[in-house]
Each structure stands twice: as C-alpha cells, then as structure tokens.
CSV table of C-alpha atoms in Angstrom, one decimal:
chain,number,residue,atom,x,y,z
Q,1,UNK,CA,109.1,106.9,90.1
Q,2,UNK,CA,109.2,110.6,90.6
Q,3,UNK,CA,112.9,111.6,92.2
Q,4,UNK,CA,111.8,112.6,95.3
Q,5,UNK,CA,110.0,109.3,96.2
Q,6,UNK,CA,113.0,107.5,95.1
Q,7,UNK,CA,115.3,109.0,97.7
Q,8,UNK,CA,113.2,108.5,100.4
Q,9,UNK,CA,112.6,104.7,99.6
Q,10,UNK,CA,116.2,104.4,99.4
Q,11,UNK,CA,117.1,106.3,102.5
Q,12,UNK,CA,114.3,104.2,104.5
Q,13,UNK,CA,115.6,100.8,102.7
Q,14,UNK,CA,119.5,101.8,103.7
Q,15,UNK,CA,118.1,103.1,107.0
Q,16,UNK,CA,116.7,99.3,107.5
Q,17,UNK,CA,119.6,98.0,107.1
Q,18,UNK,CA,122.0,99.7,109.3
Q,19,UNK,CA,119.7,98.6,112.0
Q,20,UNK,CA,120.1,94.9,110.1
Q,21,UNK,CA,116.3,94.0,110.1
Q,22,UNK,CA,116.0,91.6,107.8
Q,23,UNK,CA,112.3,91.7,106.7
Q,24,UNK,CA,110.8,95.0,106.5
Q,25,UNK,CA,107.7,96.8,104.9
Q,26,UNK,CA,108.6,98.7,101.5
Q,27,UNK,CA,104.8,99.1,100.7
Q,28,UNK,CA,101.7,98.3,102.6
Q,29,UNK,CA,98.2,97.1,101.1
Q,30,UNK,CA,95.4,98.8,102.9
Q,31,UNK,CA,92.2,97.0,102.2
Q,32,UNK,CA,89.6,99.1,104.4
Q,33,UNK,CA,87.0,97.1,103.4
Q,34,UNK,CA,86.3,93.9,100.3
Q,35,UNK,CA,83.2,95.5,98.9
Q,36,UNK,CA,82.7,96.5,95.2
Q,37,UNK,CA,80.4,98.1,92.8
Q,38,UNK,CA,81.9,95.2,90.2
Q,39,UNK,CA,81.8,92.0,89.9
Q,40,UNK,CA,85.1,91.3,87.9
Q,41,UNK,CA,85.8,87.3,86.7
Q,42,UNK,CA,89.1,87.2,87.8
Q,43,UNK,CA,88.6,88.6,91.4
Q,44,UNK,CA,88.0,86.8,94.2
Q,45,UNK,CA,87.6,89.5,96.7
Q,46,UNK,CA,83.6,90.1,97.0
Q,47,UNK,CA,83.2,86.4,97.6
Q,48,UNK,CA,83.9,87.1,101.5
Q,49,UNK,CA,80.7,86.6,103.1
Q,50,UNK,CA,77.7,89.4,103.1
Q,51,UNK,CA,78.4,90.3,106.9
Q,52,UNK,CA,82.3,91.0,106.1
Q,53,UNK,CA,81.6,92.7,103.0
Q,54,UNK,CA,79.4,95.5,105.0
Q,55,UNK,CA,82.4,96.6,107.3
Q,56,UNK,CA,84.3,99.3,106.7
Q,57,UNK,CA,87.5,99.5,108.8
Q,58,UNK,CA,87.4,103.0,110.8
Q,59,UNK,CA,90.0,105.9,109.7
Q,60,UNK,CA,92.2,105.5,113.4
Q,61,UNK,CA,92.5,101.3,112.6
Q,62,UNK,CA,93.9,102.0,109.7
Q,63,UNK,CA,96.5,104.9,110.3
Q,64,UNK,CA,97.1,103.2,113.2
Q,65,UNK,CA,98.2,100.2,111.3
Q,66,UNK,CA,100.1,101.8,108.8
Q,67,UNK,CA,102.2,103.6,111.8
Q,68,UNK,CA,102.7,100.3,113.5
Q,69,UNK,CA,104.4,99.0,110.1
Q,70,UNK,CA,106.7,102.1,109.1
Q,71,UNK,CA,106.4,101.6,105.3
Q,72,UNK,CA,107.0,104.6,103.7
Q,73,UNK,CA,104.4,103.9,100.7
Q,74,UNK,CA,100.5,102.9,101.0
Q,75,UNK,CA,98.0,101.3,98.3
Q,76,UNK,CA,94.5,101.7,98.9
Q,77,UNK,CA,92.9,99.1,97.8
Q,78,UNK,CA,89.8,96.7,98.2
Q,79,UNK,CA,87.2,95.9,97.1
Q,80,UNK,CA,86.3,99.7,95.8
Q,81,UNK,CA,88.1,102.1,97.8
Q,82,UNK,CA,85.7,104.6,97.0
Q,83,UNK,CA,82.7,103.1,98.7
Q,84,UNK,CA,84.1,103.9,101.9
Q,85,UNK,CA,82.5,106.9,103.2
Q,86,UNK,CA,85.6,108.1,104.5
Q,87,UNK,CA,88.2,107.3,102.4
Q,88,UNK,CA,89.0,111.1,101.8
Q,89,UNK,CA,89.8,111.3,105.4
Q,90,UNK,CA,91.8,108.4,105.2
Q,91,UNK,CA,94.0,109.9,102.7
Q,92,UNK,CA,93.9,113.1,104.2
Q,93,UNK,CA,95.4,111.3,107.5
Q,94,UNK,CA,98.0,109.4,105.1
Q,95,UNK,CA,99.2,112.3,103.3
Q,96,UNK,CA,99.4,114.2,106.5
Q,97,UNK,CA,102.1,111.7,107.8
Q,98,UNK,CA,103.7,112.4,104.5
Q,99,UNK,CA,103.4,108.4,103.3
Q,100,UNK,CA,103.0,108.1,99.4
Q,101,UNK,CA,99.6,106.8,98.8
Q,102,UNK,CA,98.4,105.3,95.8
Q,103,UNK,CA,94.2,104.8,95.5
Q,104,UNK,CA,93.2,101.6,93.2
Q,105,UNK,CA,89.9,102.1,91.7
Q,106,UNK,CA,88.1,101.2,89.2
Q,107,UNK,CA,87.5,104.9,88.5
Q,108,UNK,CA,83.4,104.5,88.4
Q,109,UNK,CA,83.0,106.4,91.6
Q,110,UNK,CA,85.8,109.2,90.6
Q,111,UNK,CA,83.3,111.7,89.3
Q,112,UNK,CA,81.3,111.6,92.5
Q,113,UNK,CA,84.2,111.6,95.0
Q,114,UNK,CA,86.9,113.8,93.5
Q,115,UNK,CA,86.1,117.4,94.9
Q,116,UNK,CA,86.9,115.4,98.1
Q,117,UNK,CA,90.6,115.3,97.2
Q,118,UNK,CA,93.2,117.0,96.6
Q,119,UNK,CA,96.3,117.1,94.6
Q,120,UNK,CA,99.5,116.3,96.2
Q,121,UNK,CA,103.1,114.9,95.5
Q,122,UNK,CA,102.1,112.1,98.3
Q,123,UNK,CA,98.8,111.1,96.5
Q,124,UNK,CA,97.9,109.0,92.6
Q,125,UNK,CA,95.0,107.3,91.3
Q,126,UNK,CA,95.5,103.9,90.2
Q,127,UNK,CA,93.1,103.6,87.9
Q,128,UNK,CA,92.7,99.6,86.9
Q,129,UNK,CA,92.4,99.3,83.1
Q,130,UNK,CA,93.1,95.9,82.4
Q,131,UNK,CA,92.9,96.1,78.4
Q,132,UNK,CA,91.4,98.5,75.3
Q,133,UNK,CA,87.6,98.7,75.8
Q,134,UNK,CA,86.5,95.5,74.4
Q,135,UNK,CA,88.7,93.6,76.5
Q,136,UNK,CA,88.2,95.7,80.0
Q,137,UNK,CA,84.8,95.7,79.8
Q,138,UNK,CA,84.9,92.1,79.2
Q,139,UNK,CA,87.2,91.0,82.7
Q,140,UNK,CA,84.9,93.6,85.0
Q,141,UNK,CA,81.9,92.2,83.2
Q,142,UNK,CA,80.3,95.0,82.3
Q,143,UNK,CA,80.1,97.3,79.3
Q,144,UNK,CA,80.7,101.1,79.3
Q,145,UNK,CA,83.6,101.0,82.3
Q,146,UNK,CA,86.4,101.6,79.9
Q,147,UNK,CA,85.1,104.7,78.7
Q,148,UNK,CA,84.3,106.0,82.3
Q,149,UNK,CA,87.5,105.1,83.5
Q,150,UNK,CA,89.2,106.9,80.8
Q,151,UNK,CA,87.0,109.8,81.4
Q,152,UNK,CA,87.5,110.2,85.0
Q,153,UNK,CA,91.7,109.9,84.4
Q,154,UNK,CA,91.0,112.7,82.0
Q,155,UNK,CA,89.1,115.0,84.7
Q,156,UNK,CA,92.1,113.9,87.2
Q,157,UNK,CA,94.6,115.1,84.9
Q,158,UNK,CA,93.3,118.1,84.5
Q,159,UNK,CA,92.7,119.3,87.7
Q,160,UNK,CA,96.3,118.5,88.9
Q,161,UNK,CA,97.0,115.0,90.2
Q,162,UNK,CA,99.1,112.5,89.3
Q,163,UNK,CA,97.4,109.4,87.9
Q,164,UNK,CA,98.8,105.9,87.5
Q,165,UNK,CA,97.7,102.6,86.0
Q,166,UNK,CA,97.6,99.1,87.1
Q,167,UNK,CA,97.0,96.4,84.5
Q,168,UNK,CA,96.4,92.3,84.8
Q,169,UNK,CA,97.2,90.2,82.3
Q,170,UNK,CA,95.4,86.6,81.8
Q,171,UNK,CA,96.0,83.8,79.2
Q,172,UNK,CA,93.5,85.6,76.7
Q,173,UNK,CA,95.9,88.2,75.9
Q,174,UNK,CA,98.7,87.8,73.3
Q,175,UNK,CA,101.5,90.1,73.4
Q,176,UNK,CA,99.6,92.1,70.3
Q,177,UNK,CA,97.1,93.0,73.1
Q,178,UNK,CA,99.6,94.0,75.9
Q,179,UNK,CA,101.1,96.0,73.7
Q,180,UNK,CA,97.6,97.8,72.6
Q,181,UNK,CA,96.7,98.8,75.9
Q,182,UNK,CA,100.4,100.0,77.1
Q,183,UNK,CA,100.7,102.1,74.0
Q,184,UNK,CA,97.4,103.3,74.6
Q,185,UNK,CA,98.0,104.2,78.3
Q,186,UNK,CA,101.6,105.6,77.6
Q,187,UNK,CA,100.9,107.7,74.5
Q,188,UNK,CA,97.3,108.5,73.9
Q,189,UNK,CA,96.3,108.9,77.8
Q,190,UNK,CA,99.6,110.0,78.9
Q,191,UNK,CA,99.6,108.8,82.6
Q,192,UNK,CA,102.3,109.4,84.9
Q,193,UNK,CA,103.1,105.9,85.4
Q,194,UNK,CA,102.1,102.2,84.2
Q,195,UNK,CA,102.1,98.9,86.6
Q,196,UNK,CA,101.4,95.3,84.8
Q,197,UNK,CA,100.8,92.3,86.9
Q,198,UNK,CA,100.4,88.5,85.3
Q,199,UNK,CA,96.8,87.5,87.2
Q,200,UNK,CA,97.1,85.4,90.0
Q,201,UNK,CA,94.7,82.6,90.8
Q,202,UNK,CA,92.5,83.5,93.0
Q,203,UNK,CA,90.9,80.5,94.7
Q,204,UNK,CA,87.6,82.0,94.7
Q,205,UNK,CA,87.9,84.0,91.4
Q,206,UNK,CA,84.7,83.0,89.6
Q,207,UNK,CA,86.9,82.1,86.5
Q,208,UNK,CA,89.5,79.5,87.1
Q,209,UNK,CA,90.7,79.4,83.5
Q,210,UNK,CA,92.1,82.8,82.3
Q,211,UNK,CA,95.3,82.3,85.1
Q,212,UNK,CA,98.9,82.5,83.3
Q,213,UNK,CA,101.6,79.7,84.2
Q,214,UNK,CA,105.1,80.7,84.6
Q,215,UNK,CA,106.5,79.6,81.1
Q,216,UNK,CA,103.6,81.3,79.4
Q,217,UNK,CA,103.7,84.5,81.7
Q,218,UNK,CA,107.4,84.8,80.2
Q,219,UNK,CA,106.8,84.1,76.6
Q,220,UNK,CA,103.9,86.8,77.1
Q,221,UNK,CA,106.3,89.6,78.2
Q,222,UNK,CA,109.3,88.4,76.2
Q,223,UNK,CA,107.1,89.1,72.9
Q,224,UNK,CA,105.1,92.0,73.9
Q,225,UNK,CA,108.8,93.8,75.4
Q,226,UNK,CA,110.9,93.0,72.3
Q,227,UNK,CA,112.1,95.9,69.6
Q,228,UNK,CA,112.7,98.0,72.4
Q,229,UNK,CA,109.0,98.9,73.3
Q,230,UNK,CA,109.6,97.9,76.8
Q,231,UNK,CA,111.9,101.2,77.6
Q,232,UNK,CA,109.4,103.3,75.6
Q,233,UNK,CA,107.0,103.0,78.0
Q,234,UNK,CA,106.9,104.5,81.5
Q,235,UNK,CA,107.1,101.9,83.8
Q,236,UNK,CA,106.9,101.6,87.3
Q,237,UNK,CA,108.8,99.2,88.0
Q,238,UNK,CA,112.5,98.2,88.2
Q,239,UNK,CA,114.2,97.2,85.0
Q,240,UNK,CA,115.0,93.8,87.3
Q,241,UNK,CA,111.4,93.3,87.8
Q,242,UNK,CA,110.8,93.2,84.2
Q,243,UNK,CA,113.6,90.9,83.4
Q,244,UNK,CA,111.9,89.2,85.9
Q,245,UNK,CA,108.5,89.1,83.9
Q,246,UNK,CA,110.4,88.1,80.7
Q,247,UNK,CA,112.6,85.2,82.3
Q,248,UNK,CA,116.1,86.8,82.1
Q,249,UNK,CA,116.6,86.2,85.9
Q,250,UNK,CA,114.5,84.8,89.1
Q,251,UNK,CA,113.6,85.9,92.4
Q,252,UNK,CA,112.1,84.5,95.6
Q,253,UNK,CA,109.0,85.9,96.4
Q,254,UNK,CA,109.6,88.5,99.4
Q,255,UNK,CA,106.1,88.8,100.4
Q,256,UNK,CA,106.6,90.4,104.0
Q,257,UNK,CA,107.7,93.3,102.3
Q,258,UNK,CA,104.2,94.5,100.9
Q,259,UNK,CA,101.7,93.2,103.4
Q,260,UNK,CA,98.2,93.3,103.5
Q,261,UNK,CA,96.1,94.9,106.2
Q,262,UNK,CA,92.2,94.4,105.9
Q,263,UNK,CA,89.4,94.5,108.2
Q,264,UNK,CA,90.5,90.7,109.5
Q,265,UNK,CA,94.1,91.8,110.4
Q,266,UNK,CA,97.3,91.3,108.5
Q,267,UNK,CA,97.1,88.7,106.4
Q,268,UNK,CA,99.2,85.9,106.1
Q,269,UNK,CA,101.6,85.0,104.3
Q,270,UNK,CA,100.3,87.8,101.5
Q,271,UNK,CA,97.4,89.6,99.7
Q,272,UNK,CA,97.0,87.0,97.5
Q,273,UNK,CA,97.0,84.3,100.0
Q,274,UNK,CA,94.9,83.6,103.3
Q,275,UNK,CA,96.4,81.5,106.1
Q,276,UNK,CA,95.1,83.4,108.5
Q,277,UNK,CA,95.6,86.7,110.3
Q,278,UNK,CA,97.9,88.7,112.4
Q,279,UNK,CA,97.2,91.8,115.0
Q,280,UNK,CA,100.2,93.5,114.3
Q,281,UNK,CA,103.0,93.7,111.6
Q,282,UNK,CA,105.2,92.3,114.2
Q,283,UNK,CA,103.6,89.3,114.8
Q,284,UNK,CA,102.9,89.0,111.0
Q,285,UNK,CA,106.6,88.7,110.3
Q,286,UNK,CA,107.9,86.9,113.8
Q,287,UNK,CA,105.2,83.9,113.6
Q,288,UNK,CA,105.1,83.2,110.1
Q,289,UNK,CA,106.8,80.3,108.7
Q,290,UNK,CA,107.9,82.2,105.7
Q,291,UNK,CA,109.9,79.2,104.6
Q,292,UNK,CA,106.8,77.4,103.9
Q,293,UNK,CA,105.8,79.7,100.6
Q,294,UNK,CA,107.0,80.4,97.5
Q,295,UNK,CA,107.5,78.2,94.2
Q,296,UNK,CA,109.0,74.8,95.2
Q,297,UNK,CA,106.9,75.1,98.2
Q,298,UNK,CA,103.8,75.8,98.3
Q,299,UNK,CA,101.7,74.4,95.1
Q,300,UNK,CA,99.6,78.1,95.3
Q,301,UNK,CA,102.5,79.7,94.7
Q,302,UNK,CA,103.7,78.0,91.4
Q,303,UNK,CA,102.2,80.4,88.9
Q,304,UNK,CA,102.6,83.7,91.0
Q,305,UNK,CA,104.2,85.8,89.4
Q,306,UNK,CA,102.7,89.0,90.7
Q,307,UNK,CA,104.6,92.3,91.7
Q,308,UNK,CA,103.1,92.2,94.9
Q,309,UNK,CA,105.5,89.2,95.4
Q,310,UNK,CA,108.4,89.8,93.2
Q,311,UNK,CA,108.9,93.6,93.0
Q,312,UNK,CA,109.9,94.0,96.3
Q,313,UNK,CA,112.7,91.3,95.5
Q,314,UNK,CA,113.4,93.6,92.5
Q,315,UNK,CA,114.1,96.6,94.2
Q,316,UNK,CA,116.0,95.4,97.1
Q,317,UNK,CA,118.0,93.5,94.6
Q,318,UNK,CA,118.5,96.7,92.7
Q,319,UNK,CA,119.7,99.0,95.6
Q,320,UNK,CA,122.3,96.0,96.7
Q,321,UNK,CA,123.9,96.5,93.4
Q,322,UNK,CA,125.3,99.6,91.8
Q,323,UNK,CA,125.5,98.4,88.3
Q,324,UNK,CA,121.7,98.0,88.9
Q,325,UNK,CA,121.6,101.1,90.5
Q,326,UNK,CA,122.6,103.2,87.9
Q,327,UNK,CA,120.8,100.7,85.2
Q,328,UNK,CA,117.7,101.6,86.9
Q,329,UNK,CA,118.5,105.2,87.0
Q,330,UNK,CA,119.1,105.1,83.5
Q,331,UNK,CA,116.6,103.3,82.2
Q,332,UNK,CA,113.6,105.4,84.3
C-alpha cells in the first residue's frame, strides 16, 4: 500500500481507538447496483431478481452512505460497476472527499468508460483476473475476456493510473496455477498491487463444486508461497493475512469492518452473506448479533476464508503489535 494511504489508515484506526469504539469501518463495499455484462460460475450476484437487477443506486445514496460510515477507503463493486451510467460521478464525488477508492471490474467496459476518469492518488482499477487466459475465460464463461482485460490494464497504465488486481482461487487450481497467474500479474503486467481471495460459497453461485475448504485453502497457499515467492510478489495485504491463508496463525472473522452497502441497505452480517438489511451503518453494527457468525458458529461460515472477512482482522492485528508493525513495513 502506497505510504501515504498507509498513514492515513493508521491515523483513522489509532483515532478509533482513542475514542474506544470497538467496531469500526476500515473499508466499505459499495455495490451501486448487482447487474453484469457476465455471467461468471462462481458468482452469485446476478441471480437477484430482474426488477433488483435494473436499479441503480443514485450518486447522493451512495456518498451519502459512505459519509454516514467514516471509512477512509471505498471498493466499488457489483455486479459491473461500469454499467452504471454514473459511476464517473460517483467517483468523482468519492475522490472529492479524498476517500481511496478502488473500482472492481471486469475491465470489458474500460475502453468505453475511461476518458470519463481521471488519474488520482485516491483512485485504482481492480481489474478481476482470476487465472492465465485459459483458466479466466473459463470461471467468467466466456472466451476472449482475458485478453481484453489485459488490454484495458495496459491502456490504464499508460495513461497514468494506478491499477490493481483481485484474484479468486477455487479447488481447480493447484499451487502451479496460483503461481502462473501471480507471476504473470507481478512481472509481465507489472500492476501496482495484487489481492487473492480463496472463493467463497455463494449460495446461489451456479457452481457449487469449485468452493475451497479450510484445510485445502491452506495447503493451496502453503505450496504456491514456499521458496520465497510469496515476498517476491507485491501484495496487498498484510504479511498476517497471508500467514493467515497458509495456516501459520487464525483469526476471527471481523466482518463489520468492511461492510457492504447495496441498493437494499447494509447488509448483514457481510457481503458474502444476507440476513437481511440495515438503514444505516449504525444500526448495522448496534442490532447485529455478531456473536452468531463466524467458524464454530454459523455452518456458512466454515469454509470462508475470504479477505473481506479476515484482512481486516489482519491489519488491526498488525497495528496492535510493533513487531508486526515493522514486519509489515519490511516486508511491503
């Protein structure tokens, strides 16, 4: 994470705590609306019904809701950003109130959208490659996205913006495989930063049987990290977040700390979960029974091990330590 950023998260994580709040926001998820121009296997986000899938949440709802929270970072995500028709204004607004906003996207619509943007330290693409072409093409289920993708990153970098990855694992990769595309997205397209993620189980996913369990999530990233690879590459995420991902340590899952804001609310208890919906982030954290998730708890949770969940964890985990602290410093 660039230094800058870093400071700030830190200042607004030790400001948190001085006024002792116990659960607070590190990162929000902005859905501003669930539909896509793909239909990937391992997403269950487009199966909302056809009425939901038409709205898209209006630019004040959704600065409004990411002032009513106070996080100091925003992902953009969906459903495809980029079909919103004002999602340029929406960023515009976000970078304005100089929050660090990250737009997922599966890149397709890039071409057609980027002279609406800008470059800024407060702004990246996430581009979503979830494997070499083969495999990518394979999860969104469709052919010729993985050379579009890596096309449009290549037109972002050179017209000035930072651009990041995110990347989801299933049981058909071996660490060969993570280790293929992470090369390939460190080295060869030489983006700013990487973010992996084991898949979680989405209840409506239209695949059911490409979702990793805990003990083979571990022995995935154990493998594919070994030989020192797993510094080479530039990560971001805490060094404890990783450990996590290998089995060196465990975490409770600290949802409330990057929740999800769609078109239905705040959702509850997380983004990868839906127990129903909140009007504020207040309400969010003060009537949910948080005590009733995580593994050991919930049987939805026994597989999660997504960073959505667990990074926040990480971090906090991180900054409450300064042997972590300076591990992470070092090893970034």
């Amino acid at each position: 994470m660039p230094v800058r950023q870093s400071l700030r998260v830190g200042g607004y994580i030790l400001w948190q705590r001085l006024r002792r709040r116990a659960k607070f926001p590190l990162l929000v998820e902005l859905e501003p609306l669930f539909a896509c121009n793909l239909a990937c296997a391992g997403c269950g986000k487009i199966q909302h019904p056809p009425e939901l899938l038409k709205r898209r949440m209006p630019v004040e709802q959704a600065v409004a809701a990411i002032k009513d929270a106070g996080a100091p970072m925003v992902s953009i995500a969906g459903g495809e950003p980029l079909m919103h028709p004002q999602i340029a204004e929406l960023v515009r607004e976000l970078v304005a109130l100089k929050k660090y906003v990250f737009l997922c996207t599966n890149a397709v619509l890039i071409p057609k959208k980027i002279d609406q943007f800008e470059p800024s330290r407060y702004f990246a693409w996430t581009v979503h490659l979830d494997g070499l072409r083969e495999r990518h093409d394979a999860s969104v289920c469709k052919e010729g996205v993985f050379d579009d993708a890596v096309a449009a990153v290549r037109e972002c970098q050179r017209r000035g913006f930072r651009v990041t990855t995110n990347t989801t694992f299933f049981n058909t990769d071996s660490p060969q495989t993570v280790i293929d595309v992470l090369d390939y997205l460190n080295d060869d397209l030489q983006v700013d930063e990487l973010m992996i993620s084991p898949g979680y189980a989405y209840e409506k996913a239209p695949d059911q049987d490409r979702f990793l369990g805990v003990q083979e999530t571990r022995q995935l990233f154990r493998k594919a990290f070994a030989d020192g690879r797993r510094r080479r590459w530039r990560f971001n995420h805490t060094p404890l977040f990783l450990d996590f991902l290998e089995g060196r340590i465990d975490f409770p899952c600290t949802a409330w700390a990057i929740p999800s804001y769609s078109p239905l609310g705040w959702q509850r208890p997380c983004y990868l979960m839906a127990d129903g919906y909140a009007e504020t982030y207040r309400e969010l954290i003060d009537d949910t029974d948080w005590s009733r998730y995580g593994r050991g708890r919930d049987p939805r949770c026994a597989n999660c091990m997504a960073h959505c969940g667990y990074e926040p964890t990480a971090v906090l985990a991180t900054l409450g330590s300064l042997r972590q602290s300076l591990r992470a410093l070092r090893d970034g």
